[in-house]
Every structure is written in structure tokens, then in C-alpha cells.
Amino acid sequence: MLNALVTNLAAEGEAAHNPLIPAWYDIIWSGLWFVLILLVVWKVALPKLTKMLDERSAAIEGNMAKADEAQKKAEAALEEYTRQLAEARTEAGEIREAAREDGKKIVAEAKDAASTEAARLTATAHTQIEAERQTALVSLRSEVGSLALDLAGGVVGETLSDDARATAVVDRFLADLEASEKAAK
């Protein structure tokens, strides 16, 4: 029976009190604290949060503007660098071409100077050889003439003392000898 009484009381208590619905004083105090917390959040925390988000947004936008400006400057610097590089390459090509032309001119001038110097040296050598040849001929004529006179004097048995006559005889003999050599060639 005790068991029936507890069950009966439990059935009556359940009908009077639903555990899912709180008591009216809990609802009032919970609502009051909710409104109070809502007002504090709305008046204090929300403006601070909004201000912080606005500052952050402005900072981000400012950084984006700075980044865009830096990117534009970098692009302009790249274009300037590319332009200067192209100019430098063009200038280097022009300098190289001018150096080639100057090199060709210098080589041509050196060849001309060398040819002129070689021609001058050749002409000087020919002149010197001709002078030495003439000296040798004169020396040879005088030696051959004195030897011929000595030999002729030994053959004839007398000395040929007339120098002008002896020189004329020797010269005539050598001229005949040269003429016969030229005819033989």
C-alpha cells in the first residue's frame, strides 16, 4: 500500500508540476538577467567590437592600398628596368659594332703602314745593294785593270806606265767582255 500511495502521490505531483517548464520566479529572474546582459553587451561590448572591427577594416584597406601602390611602383620599376636593359643592350651592340669598325680601320691602317714601310725598306735595300754593286764594280775594275796591266806587262815584257792609255785599254776590254756576256744570255 505504501507503494500505491507513493505512486499516487507521484501521479498527482506530475500533473501539477511539469519539469520542462520552470517556475514563474525562475522565468522572471532569468529574463531580468538576460535583459541586463543584453543591455551591457549592446551598450558596452558591441560598440567596442564595432570600433575594433572598423579599425581593423580600415587598417586592412590601408594596407591593401599600400600594397596596390607598392605593386604599381614595382611594375613601374620593372618597366623602367626593362627599358634601361633594352637601351643598354642596344648601346652595347652599337659600341661593339663601332669597335669592330674601328678595329677594321686600325687593321687597314696598320696594313697600309706596314706596306709603306716594307716598300720603303725594300727601296732602301735596293738602293744600298745598287750602291754596293757599283762600288764592287768600280773596285773590281780597278783591280782587274791593274792585274791585266801587270799580266800584259809580263807577256809583252814591258811595263805599261801610261795610266790613261792603260785605263782605256782595260775599260774597252771589260766593255767587250760585258757585251759578250749579255749576248750569250
CSV table of C-alpha atoms in Angstrom, one decimal:
chain,number,residue,atom,x,y,z
A,1,MET,CA,0.0,0.0,0.0
A,2,LEU,CA,2.8,2.3,0.7
A,3,ASN,CA,3.8,1.6,-2.8
A,4,ALA,CA,0.4,2.6,-4.1
A,5,LEU,CA,0.5,5.8,-2.1
A,6,VAL,CA,3.9,6.8,-3.4
A,7,THR,CA,2.7,6.1,-6.9
A,8,ASN,CA,-0.5,8.0,-6.3
A,9,LEU,CA,1.4,11.0,-4.9
A,10,ALA,CA,3.8,10.9,-7.8
A,11,ALA,CA,1.0,10.9,-10.3
A,12,GLU,CA,-0.6,13.9,-8.6
A,13,GLY,CA,2.7,15.8,-8.4
A,14,GLU,CA,3.4,15.2,-12.0
A,15,ALA,CA,0.2,16.6,-13.1
A,16,ALA,CA,0.7,19.7,-11.1
A,17,HIS,CA,4.3,20.3,-11.9
A,18,ASN,CA,5.9,19.8,-15.4
A,19,PRO,CA,9.7,19.5,-15.2
A,20,LEU,CA,10.2,21.1,-18.6
A,21,ILE,CA,8.5,24.3,-17.6
A,22,PRO,CA,10.4,26.2,-14.9
A,23,ALA,CA,8.7,28.0,-12.1
A,24,TRP,CA,7.5,31.6,-12.7
A,25,TYR,CA,10.1,33.2,-10.4
A,26,ASP,CA,12.9,31.5,-12.4
A,27,ILE,CA,11.5,32.8,-15.6
A,28,ILE,CA,11.3,36.4,-14.2
A,29,TRP,CA,14.8,36.4,-12.8
A,30,SER,CA,16.3,34.7,-15.9
A,31,GLY,CA,14.5,37.2,-18.1
A,32,LEU,CA,15.8,40.1,-16.0
A,33,TRP,CA,19.4,38.9,-16.1
A,34,PHE,CA,19.1,38.2,-19.9
A,35,VAL,CA,17.8,41.8,-20.5
A,36,LEU,CA,20.6,43.2,-18.2
A,37,ILE,CA,23.3,41.2,-20.0
A,38,LEU,CA,21.8,42.1,-23.4
A,39,LEU,CA,21.9,45.8,-22.5
A,40,VAL,CA,25.5,45.6,-21.3
A,41,VAL,CA,26.5,43.8,-24.5
A,42,TRP,CA,24.6,46.2,-26.7
A,43,LYS,CA,25.8,49.4,-24.9
A,44,VAL,CA,29.4,48.4,-24.0
A,45,ALA,CA,30.7,45.4,-25.8
A,46,LEU,CA,29.0,45.9,-29.2
A,47,PRO,CA,30.4,49.5,-29.7
A,48,LYS,CA,33.9,48.4,-28.7
A,49,LEU,CA,33.7,45.4,-31.0
A,50,THR,CA,32.3,47.5,-33.9
A,51,LYS,CA,35.0,50.1,-33.3
A,52,MET,CA,37.7,47.4,-33.3
A,53,LEU,CA,36.4,45.8,-36.5
A,54,ASP,CA,36.1,49.2,-38.2
A,55,GLU,CA,39.8,50.0,-37.3
A,56,ARG,CA,40.9,46.6,-38.4
A,57,SER,CA,38.9,47.0,-41.7
A,58,ALA,CA,40.5,50.5,-42.2
A,59,ALA,CA,43.9,49.1,-41.5
A,60,ILE,CA,43.4,46.2,-43.9
A,61,GLU,CA,42.1,48.6,-46.6
A,62,GLY,CA,45.0,50.9,-45.9
A,63,ASN,CA,47.4,48.0,-46.2
A,64,MET,CA,45.7,46.9,-49.4
A,65,ALA,CA,46.0,50.4,-50.8
A,66,LYS,CA,49.7,50.5,-49.8
A,67,ALA,CA,50.2,47.0,-51.4
A,68,ASP,CA,48.5,48.2,-54.6
A,69,GLU,CA,50.7,51.3,-54.6
A,70,ALA,CA,53.8,49.2,-54.0
A,71,GLN,CA,52.8,46.8,-56.7
A,72,LYS,CA,52.3,49.7,-59.2
A,73,LYS,CA,55.7,51.1,-58.2
A,74,ALA,CA,57.2,47.7,-58.6
A,75,GLU,CA,55.6,47.3,-62.0
A,76,ALA,CA,56.9,50.8,-63.0
A,77,ALA,CA,60.3,49.9,-61.7
A,78,LEU,CA,60.3,46.7,-63.7
A,79,GLU,CA,59.2,48.5,-66.8
A,80,GLU,CA,62.0,51.1,-66.2
A,81,TYR,CA,64.5,48.3,-65.6
A,82,THR,CA,63.3,46.5,-68.8
A,83,ARG,CA,63.6,49.7,-70.8
A,84,GLN,CA,67.1,50.5,-69.4
A,85,LEU,CA,68.2,46.9,-70.1
A,86,ALA,CA,67.0,47.2,-73.7
A,87,GLU,CA,68.7,50.5,-74.1
A,88,ALA,CA,71.9,49.1,-72.5
A,89,ARG,CA,71.8,46.1,-74.9
A,90,THR,CA,71.2,48.4,-77.9
A,91,GLU,CA,74.1,50.7,-76.7
A,92,ALA,CA,76.3,47.7,-76.2
A,93,GLY,CA,75.6,46.5,-79.7
A,94,GLU,CA,76.4,49.9,-81.1
A,95,ILE,CA,79.6,50.1,-79.1
A,96,ARG,CA,80.5,46.6,-80.3
A,97,GLU,CA,79.8,47.5,-83.9
A,98,ALA,CA,81.8,50.7,-83.6
A,99,ALA,CA,84.7,48.8,-82.1
A,100,ARG,CA,84.6,46.3,-85.0
A,101,GLU,CA,84.6,49.2,-87.4
A,102,ASP,CA,87.5,50.9,-85.5
A,103,GLY,CA,89.3,47.6,-85.4
A,104,LYS,CA,88.9,47.1,-89.2
A,105,LYS,CA,90.2,50.7,-89.7
A,106,ILE,CA,93.1,50.1,-87.4
A,107,VAL,CA,94.0,46.9,-89.2
A,108,ALA,CA,93.7,48.5,-92.6
A,109,GLU,CA,95.9,51.5,-91.4
A,110,ALA,CA,98.4,49.1,-89.9
A,111,LYS,CA,98.5,47.1,-93.2
A,112,ASP,CA,98.9,50.3,-95.2
A,113,ALA,CA,101.7,51.5,-92.8
A,114,ALA,CA,103.4,48.1,-93.0
A,115,SER,CA,103.1,48.0,-96.8
A,116,THR,CA,104.5,51.6,-97.0
A,117,GLU,CA,107.3,50.7,-94.5
A,118,ALA,CA,108.1,47.5,-96.4
A,119,ALA,CA,108.2,49.4,-99.7
A,120,ARG,CA,110.5,52.0,-98.2
A,121,LEU,CA,112.8,49.3,-96.7
A,122,THR,CA,112.8,47.4,-100.0
A,123,ALA,CA,113.6,50.6,-101.9
A,124,THR,CA,116.3,51.5,-99.4
A,125,ALA,CA,117.7,47.9,-99.6
A,126,HIS,CA,117.7,48.1,-103.4
A,127,THR,CA,119.5,51.4,-103.4
A,128,GLN,CA,122.0,50.2,-100.9
A,129,ILE,CA,122.6,47.0,-102.9
A,130,GLU,CA,122.9,49.0,-106.1
A,131,ALA,CA,125.4,51.3,-104.4
A,132,GLU,CA,127.4,48.4,-103.1
A,133,ARG,CA,127.3,46.7,-106.6
A,134,GLN,CA,128.6,49.9,-108.2
A,135,THR,CA,131.3,50.1,-105.5
A,136,ALA,CA,132.2,46.5,-106.1
A,137,LEU,CA,132.3,47.0,-109.9
A,138,VAL,CA,134.5,50.1,-109.6
A,139,SER,CA,136.8,48.2,-107.2
A,140,LEU,CA,136.7,45.1,-109.4
A,141,ARG,CA,137.5,47.1,-112.5
A,142,SER,CA,140.4,48.8,-110.9
A,143,GLU,CA,141.8,45.5,-109.5
A,144,VAL,CA,141.1,43.6,-112.7
A,145,GLY,CA,142.7,46.5,-114.6
A,146,SER,CA,145.8,46.5,-112.5
A,147,LEU,CA,146.1,42.7,-112.8
A,148,ALA,CA,145.5,42.8,-116.5
A,149,LEU,CA,148.2,45.5,-116.9
A,150,ASP,CA,150.6,43.5,-114.8
A,151,LEU,CA,149.9,40.4,-116.8
A,152,ALA,CA,150.0,42.2,-120.1
A,153,GLY,CA,153.3,43.8,-119.0
A,154,GLY,CA,154.6,40.4,-118.1
A,155,VAL,CA,153.5,39.0,-121.6
A,156,VAL,CA,154.8,41.9,-123.6
A,157,GLY,CA,157.9,42.3,-121.4
A,158,GLU,CA,157.5,45.9,-120.6
A,159,THR,CA,155.6,47.9,-118.1
A,160,LEU,CA,152.7,49.9,-119.2
A,161,SER,CA,153.3,53.2,-117.4
A,162,ASP,CA,150.8,55.4,-119.2
A,163,ASP,CA,147.8,55.2,-116.9
A,164,ALA,CA,145.3,56.9,-119.2
A,165,ARG,CA,146.1,54.6,-122.0
A,166,ALA,CA,146.2,51.6,-119.8
A,167,THR,CA,142.8,52.5,-118.2
A,168,ALA,CA,141.3,53.0,-121.7
A,169,VAL,CA,142.5,49.6,-122.8
A,170,VAL,CA,141.2,47.9,-119.7
A,171,ASP,CA,137.8,49.7,-119.9
A,172,ARG,CA,137.4,48.7,-123.6
A,173,PHE,CA,138.4,45.1,-122.7
A,174,LEU,CA,135.8,44.9,-119.9
A,175,ALA,CA,133.1,46.5,-122.0
A,176,ASP,CA,133.7,43.9,-124.7
A,177,LEU,CA,133.6,41.2,-122.1
A,178,GLU,CA,130.3,42.5,-120.7
A,179,ALA,CA,128.8,42.8,-124.1
A,180,SER,CA,129.7,39.2,-124.9
A,181,GLU,CA,128.1,38.0,-121.6
A,182,LYS,CA,124.8,39.9,-122.4
A,183,ALA,CA,124.7,38.4,-125.9
A,184,ALA,CA,125.2,34.9,-124.5
A,185,LYS,CA,122.2,35.2,-122.2
